[in-house]
mmCIF file of N, CA and C in Angstrom:
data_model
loop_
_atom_site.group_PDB
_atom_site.id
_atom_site.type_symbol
_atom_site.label_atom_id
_atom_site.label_comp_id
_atom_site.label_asym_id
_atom_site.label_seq_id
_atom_site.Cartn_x
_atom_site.Cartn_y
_atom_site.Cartn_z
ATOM 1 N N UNK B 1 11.555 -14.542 -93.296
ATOM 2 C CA UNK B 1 12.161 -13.230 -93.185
ATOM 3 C C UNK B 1 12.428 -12.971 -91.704
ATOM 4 N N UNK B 2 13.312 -12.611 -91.384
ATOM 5 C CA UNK B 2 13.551 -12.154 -90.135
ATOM 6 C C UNK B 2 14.143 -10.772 -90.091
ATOM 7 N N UNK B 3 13.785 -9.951 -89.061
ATOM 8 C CA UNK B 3 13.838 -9.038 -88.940
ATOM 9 C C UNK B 3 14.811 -8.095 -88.922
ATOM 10 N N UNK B 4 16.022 -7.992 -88.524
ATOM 11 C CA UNK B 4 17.064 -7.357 -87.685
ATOM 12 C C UNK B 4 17.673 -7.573 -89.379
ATOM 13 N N UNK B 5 17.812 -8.841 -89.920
ATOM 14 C CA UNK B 5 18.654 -8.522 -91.590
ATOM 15 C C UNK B 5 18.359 -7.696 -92.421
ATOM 16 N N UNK B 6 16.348 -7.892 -92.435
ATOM 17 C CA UNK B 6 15.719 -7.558 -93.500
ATOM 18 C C UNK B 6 15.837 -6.388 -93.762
ATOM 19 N N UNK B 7 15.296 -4.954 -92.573
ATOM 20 C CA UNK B 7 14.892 -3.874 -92.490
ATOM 21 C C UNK B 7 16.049 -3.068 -92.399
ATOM 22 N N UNK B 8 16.667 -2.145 -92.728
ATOM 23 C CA UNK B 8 17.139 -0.588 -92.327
ATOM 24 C C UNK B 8 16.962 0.010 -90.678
ATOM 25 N N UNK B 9 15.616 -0.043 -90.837
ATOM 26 C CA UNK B 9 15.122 0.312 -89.749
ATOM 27 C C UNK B 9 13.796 0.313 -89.420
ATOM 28 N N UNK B 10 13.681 -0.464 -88.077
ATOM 29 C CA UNK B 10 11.946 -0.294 -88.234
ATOM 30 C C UNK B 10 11.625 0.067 -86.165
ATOM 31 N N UNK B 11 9.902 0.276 -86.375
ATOM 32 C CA UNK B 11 9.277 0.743 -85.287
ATOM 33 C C UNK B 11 8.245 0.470 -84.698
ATOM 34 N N UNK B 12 8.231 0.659 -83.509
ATOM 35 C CA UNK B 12 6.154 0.027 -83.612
ATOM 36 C C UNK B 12 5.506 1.119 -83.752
ATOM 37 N N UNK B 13 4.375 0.729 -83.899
ATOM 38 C CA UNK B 13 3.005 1.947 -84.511
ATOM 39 C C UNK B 13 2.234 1.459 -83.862
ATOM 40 N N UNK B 14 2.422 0.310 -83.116
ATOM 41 C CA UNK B 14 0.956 0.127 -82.218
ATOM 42 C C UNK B 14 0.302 -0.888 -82.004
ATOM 43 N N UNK B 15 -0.567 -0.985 -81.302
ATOM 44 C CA UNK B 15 -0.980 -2.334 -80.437
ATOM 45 C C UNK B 15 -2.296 -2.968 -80.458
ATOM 46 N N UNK B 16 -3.127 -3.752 -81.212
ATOM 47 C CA UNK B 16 -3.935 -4.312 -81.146
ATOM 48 C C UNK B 16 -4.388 -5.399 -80.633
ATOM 49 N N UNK B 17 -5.307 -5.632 -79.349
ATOM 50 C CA UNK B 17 -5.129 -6.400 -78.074
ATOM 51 C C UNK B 17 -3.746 -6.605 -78.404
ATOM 52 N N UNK B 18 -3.228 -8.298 -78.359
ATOM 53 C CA UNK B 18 -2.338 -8.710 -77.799
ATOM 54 C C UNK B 18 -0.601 -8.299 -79.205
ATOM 55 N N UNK B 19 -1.083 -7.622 -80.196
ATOM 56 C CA UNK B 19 -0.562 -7.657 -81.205
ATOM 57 C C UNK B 19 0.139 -6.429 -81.816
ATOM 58 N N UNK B 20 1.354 -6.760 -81.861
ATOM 59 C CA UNK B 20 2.147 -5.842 -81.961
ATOM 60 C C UNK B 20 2.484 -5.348 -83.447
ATOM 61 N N UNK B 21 2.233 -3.856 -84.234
ATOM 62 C CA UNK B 21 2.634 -3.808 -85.473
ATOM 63 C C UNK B 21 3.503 -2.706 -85.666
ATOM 64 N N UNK B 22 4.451 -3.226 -86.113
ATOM 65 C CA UNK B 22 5.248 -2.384 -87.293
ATOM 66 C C UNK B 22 5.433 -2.307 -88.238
ATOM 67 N N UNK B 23 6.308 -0.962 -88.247
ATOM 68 C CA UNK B 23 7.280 -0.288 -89.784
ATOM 69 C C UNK B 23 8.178 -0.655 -90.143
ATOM 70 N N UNK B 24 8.458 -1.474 -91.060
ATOM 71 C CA UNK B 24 9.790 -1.545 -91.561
ATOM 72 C C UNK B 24 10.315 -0.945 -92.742
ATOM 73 N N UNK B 25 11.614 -0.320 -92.996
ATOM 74 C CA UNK B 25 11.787 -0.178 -94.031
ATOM 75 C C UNK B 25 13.180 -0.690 -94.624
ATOM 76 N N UNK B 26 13.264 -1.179 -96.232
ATOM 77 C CA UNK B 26 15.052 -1.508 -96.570
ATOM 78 C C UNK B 26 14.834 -0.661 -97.899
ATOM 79 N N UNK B 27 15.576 -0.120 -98.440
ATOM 80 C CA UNK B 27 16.493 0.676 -99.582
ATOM 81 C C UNK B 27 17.301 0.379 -99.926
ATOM 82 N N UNK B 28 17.469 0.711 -101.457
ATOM 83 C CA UNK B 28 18.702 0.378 -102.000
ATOM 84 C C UNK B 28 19.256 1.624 -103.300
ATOM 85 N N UNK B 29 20.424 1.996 -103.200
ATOM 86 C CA UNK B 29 21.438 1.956 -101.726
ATOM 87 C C UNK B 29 20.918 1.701 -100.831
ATOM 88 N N UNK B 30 20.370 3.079 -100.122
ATOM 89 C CA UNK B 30 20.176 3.504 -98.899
ATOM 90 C C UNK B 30 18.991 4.066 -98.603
ATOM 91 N N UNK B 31 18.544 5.062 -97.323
ATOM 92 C CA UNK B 31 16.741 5.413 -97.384
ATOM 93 C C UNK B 31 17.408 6.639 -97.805
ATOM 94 N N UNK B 32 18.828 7.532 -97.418
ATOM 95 C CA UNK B 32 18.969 8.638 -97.953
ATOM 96 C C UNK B 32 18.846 8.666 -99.943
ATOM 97 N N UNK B 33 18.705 8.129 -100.617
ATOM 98 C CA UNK B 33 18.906 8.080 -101.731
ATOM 99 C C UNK B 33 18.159 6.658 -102.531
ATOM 100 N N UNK B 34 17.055 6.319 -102.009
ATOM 101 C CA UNK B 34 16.530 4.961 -102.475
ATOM 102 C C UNK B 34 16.278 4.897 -103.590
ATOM 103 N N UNK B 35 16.452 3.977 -104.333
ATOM 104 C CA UNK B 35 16.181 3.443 -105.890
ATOM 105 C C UNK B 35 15.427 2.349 -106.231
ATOM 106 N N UNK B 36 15.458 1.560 -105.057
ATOM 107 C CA UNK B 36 14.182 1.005 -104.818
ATOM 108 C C UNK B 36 14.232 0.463 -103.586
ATOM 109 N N UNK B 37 12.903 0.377 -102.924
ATOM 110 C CA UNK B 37 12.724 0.407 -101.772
ATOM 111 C C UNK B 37 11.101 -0.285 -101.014
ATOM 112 N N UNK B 38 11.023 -0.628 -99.739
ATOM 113 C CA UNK B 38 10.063 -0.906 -99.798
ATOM 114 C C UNK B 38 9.533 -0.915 -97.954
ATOM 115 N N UNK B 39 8.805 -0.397 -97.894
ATOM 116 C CA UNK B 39 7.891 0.120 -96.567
ATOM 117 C C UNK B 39 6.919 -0.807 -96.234
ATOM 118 N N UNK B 40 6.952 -1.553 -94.751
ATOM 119 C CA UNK B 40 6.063 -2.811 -94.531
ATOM 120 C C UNK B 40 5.784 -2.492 -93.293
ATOM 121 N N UNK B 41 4.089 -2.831 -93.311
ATOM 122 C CA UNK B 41 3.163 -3.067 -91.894
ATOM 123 C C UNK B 41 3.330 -4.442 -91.531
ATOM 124 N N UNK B 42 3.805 -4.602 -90.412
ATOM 125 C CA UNK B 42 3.771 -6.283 -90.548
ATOM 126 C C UNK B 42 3.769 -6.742 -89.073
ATOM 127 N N UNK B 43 3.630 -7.768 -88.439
ATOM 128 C CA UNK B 43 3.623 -8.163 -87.017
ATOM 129 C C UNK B 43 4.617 -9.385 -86.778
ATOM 130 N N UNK B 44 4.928 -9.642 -85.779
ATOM 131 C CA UNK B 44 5.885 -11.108 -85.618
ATOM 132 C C UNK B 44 5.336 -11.984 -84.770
ATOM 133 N N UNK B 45 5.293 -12.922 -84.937
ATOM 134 C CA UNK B 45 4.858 -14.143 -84.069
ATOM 135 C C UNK B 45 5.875 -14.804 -83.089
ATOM 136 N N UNK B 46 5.227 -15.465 -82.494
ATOM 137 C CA UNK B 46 6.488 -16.013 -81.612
ATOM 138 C C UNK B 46 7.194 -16.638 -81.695
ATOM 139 N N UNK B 47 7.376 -17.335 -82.557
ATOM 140 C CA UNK B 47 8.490 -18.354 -83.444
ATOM 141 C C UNK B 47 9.321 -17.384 -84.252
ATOM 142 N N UNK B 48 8.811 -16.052 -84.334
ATOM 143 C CA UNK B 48 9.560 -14.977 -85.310
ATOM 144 C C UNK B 48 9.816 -14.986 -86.164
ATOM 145 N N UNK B 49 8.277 -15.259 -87.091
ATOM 146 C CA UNK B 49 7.953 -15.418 -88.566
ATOM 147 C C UNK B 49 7.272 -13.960 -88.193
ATOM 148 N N UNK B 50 7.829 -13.176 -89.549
ATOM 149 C CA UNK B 50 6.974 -11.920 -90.127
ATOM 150 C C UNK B 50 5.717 -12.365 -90.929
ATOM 151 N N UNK B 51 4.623 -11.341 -90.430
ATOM 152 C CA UNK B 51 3.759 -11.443 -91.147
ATOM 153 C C UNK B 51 3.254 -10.166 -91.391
ATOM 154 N N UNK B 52 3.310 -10.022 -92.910
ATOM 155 C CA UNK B 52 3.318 -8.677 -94.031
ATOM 156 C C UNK B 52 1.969 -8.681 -94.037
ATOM 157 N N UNK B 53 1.565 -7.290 -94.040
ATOM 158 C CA UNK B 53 0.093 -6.912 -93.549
ATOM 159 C C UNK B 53 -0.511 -5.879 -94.684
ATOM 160 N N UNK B 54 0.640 -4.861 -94.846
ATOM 161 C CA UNK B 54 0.705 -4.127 -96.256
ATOM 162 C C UNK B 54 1.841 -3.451 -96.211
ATOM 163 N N UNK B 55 2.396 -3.259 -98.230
ATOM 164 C CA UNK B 55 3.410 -2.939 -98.121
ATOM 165 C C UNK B 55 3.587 -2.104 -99.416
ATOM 166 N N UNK B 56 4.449 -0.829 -98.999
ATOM 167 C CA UNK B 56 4.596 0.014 -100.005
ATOM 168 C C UNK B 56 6.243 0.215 -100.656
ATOM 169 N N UNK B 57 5.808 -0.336 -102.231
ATOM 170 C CA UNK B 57 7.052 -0.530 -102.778
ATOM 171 C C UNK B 57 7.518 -0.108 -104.624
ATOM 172 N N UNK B 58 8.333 -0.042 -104.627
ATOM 173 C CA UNK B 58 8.333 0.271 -106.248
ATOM 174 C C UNK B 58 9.263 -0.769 -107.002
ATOM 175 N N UNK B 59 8.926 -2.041 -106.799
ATOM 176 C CA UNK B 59 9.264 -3.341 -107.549
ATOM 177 C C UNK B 59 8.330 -2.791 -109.264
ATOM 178 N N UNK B 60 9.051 -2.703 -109.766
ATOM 179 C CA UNK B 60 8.408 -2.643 -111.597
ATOM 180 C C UNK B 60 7.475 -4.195 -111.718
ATOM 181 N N UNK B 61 6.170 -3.392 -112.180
ATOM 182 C CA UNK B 61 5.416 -4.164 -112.047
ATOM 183 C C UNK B 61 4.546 -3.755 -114.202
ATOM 184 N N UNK B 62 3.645 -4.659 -114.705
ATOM 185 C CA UNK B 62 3.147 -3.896 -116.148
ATOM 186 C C UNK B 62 2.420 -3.124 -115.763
ATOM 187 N N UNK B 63 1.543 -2.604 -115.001
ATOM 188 C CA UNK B 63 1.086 -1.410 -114.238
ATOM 189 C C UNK B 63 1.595 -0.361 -114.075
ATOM 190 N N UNK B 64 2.470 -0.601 -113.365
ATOM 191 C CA UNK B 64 3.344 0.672 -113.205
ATOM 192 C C UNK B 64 4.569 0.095 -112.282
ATOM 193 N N UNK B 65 4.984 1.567 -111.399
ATOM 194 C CA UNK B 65 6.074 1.171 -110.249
ATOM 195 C C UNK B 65 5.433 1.029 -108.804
ATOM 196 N N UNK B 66 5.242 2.335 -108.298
ATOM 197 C CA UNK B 66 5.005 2.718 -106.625
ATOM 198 C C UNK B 66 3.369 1.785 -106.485
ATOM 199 N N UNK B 67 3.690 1.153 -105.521
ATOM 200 C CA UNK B 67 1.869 0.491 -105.135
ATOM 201 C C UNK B 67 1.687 0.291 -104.065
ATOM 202 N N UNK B 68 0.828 -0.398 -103.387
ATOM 203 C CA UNK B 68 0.719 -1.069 -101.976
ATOM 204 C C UNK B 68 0.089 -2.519 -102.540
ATOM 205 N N UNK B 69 0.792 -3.600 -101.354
ATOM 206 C CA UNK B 69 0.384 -4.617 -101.773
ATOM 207 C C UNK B 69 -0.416 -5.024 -100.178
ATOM 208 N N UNK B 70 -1.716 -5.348 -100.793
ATOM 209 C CA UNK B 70 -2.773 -4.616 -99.593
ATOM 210 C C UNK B 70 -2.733 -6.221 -98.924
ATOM 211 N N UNK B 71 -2.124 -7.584 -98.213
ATOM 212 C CA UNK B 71 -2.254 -8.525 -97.865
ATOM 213 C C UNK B 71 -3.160 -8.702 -96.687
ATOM 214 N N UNK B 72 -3.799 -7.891 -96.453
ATOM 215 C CA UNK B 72 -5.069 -7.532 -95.498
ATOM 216 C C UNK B 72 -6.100 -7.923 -95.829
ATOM 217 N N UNK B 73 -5.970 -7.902 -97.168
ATOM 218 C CA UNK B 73 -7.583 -8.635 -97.861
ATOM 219 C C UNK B 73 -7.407 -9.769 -97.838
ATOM 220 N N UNK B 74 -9.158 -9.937 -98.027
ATOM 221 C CA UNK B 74 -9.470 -11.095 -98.298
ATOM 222 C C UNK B 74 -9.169 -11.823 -99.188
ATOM 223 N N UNK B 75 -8.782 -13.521 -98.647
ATOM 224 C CA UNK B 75 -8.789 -14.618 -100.358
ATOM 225 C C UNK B 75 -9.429 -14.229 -101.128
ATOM 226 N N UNK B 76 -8.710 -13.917 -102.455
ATOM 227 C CA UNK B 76 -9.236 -13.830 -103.589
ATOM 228 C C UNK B 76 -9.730 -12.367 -104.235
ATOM 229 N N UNK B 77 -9.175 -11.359 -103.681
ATOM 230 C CA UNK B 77 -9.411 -10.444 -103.656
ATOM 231 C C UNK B 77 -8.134 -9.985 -104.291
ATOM 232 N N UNK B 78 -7.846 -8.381 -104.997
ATOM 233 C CA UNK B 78 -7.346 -7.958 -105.720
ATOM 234 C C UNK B 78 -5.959 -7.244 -104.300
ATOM 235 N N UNK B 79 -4.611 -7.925 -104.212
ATOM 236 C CA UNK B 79 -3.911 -7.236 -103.317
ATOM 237 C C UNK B 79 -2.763 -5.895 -103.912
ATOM 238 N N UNK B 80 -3.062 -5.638 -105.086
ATOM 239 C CA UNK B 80 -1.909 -4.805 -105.759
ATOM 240 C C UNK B 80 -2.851 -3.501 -106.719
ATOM 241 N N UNK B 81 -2.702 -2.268 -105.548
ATOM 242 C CA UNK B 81 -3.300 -0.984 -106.055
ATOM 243 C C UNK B 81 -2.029 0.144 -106.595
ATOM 244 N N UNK B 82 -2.545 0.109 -107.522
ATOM 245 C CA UNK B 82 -1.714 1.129 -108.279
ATOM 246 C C UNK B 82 -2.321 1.963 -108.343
ATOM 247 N N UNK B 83 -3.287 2.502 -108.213
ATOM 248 C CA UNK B 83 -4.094 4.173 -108.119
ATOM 249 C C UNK B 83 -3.777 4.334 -106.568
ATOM 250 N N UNK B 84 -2.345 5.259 -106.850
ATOM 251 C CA UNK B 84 -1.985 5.401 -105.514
ATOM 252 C C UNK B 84 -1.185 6.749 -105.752
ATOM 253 N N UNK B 85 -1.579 7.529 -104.413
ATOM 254 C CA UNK B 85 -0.871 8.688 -104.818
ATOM 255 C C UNK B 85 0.694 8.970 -104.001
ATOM 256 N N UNK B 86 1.252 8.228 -104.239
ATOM 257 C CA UNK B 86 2.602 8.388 -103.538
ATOM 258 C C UNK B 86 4.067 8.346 -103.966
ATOM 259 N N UNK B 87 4.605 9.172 -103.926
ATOM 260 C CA UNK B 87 5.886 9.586 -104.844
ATOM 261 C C UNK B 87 7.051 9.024 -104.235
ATOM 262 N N UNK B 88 7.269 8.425 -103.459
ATOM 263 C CA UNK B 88 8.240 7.735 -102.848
ATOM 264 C C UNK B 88 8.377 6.950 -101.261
ATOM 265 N N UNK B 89 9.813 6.676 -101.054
ATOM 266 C CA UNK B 89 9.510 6.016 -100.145
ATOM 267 C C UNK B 89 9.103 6.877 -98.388
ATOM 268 N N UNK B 90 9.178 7.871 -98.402
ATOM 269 C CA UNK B 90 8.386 8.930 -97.301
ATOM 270 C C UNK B 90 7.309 8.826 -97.085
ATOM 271 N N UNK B 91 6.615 9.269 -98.513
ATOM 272 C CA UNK B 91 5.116 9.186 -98.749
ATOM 273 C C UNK B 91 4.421 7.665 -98.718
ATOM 274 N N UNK B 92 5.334 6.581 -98.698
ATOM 275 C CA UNK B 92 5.032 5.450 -98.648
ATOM 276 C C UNK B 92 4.701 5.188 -97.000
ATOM 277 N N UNK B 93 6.320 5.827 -96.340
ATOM 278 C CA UNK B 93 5.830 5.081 -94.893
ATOM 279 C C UNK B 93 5.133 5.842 -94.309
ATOM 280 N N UNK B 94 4.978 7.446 -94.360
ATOM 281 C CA UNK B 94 3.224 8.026 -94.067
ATOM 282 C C UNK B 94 2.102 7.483 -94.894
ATOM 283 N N UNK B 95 1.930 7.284 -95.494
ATOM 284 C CA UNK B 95 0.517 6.357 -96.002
ATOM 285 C C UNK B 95 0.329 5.290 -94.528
ATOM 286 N N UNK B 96 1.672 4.497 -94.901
ATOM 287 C CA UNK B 96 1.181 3.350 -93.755
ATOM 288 C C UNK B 96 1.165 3.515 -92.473
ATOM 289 N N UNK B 97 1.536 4.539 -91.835
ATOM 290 C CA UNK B 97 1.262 5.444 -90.668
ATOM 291 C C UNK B 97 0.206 6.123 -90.417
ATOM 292 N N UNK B 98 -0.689 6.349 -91.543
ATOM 293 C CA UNK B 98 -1.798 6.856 -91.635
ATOM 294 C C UNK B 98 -2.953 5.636 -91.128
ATOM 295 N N UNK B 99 -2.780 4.985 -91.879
ATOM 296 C CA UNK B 99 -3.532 3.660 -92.100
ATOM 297 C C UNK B 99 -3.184 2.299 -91.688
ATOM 298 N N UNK B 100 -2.334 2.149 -90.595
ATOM 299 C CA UNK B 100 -1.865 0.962 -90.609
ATOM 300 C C UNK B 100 -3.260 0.514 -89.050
ATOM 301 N N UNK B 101 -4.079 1.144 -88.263
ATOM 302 C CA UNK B 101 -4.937 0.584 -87.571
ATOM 303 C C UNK B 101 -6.367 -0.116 -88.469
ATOM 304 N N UNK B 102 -6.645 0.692 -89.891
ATOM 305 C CA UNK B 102 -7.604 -0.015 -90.473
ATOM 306 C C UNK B 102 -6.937 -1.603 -91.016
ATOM 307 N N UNK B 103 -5.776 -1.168 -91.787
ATOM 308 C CA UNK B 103 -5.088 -2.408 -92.431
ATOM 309 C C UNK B 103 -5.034 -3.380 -91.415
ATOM 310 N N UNK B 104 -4.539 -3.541 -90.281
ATOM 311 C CA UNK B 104 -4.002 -4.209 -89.044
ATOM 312 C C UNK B 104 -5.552 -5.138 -88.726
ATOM 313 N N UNK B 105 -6.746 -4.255 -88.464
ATOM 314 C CA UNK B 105 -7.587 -4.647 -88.021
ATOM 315 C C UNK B 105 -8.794 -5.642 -89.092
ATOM 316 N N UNK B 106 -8.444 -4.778 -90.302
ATOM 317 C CA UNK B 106 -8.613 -6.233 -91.614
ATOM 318 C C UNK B 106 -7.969 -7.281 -92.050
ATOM 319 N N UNK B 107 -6.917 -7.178 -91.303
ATOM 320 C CA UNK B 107 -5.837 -8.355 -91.521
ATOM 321 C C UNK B 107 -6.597 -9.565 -90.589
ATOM 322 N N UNK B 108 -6.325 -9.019 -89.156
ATOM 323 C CA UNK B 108 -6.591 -9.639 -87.952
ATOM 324 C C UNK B 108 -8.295 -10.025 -88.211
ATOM 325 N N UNK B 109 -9.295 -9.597 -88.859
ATOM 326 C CA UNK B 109 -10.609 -9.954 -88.627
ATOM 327 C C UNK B 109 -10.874 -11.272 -89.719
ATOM 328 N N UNK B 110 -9.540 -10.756 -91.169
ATOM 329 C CA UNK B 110 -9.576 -11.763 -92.121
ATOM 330 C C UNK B 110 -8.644 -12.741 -92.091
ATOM 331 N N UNK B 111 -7.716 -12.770 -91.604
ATOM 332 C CA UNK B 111 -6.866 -13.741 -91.290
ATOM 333 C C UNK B 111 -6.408 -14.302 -89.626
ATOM 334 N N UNK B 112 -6.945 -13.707 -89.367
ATOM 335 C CA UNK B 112 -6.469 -13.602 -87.222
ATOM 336 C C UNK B 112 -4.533 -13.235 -87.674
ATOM 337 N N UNK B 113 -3.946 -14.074 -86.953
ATOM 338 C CA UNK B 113 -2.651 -14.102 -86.647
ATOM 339 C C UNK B 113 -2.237 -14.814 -87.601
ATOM 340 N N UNK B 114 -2.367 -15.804 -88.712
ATOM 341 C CA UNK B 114 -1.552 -16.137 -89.711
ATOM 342 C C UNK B 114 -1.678 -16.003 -91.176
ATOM 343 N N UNK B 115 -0.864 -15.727 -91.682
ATOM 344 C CA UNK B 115 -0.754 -15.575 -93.010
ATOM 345 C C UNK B 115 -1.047 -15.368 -94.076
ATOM 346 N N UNK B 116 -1.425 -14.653 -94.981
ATOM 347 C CA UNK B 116 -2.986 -14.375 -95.975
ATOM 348 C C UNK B 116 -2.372 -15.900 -96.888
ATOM 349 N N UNK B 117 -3.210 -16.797 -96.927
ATOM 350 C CA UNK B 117 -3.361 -17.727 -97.780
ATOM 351 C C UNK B 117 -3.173 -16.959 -99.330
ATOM 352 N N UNK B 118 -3.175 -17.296 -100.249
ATOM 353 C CA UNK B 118 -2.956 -16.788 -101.824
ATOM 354 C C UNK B 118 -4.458 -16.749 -102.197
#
């Protein structure tokens, strides 16, 4: 994934030592009118591979729709919460504005800098 195609628009939120995280978001259509959509904490490496940290989206899932897919956890651990209280994609990218220094810092303690293994 690279960046500048993927996103609408995105931002930083902030800096952990050497590590930079952002917001991204893409919609479809658009963010004025999204139908589905999806809001990502994520960092880039220097080769400028994204790495998705958590992400709030409403891909139809047998659960339901709206979730976070928490890739912060640990192997083997459950990454898709649907007891979530968020009605769209706003409430999606404040959630992860809220929370993106705990997520960031469980990513980084459980994975350092690459990739949540499956």
């Amino acid at each position: 994934m690279t960046r500048n195609s993927e996103f609408e628009y995105l931002y930083e939120v902030g800096r952990i030592r050497s590590t930079v995280f952002q917001i991204g978001t893409r919609a479809d259509p658009s963010v004025n009118k999204p139908e589905s959509f999806a809001v990502i904490l994520f960092f880039e490496l220097s080769d400028g591979t994204v790495v998705e940290v958590a992400k709030v989206d409403n891909a139809e899932h047998d659960e339901g729709t709206i979730h976070v897919d928490r890739y912060y956890r640990d192997v083997g651990a459950d990454i898709k919460d649907f007891n979530v209280d968020i009605d769209g994609l706003w409430e999606g990218e404040a959630y992860l504005e809220q929370h993106w220094q705990q997520f960031a810092q469980t990513h980084l303690d459980n994975h350092g800098r690459a990739t949540r293994d499956s």
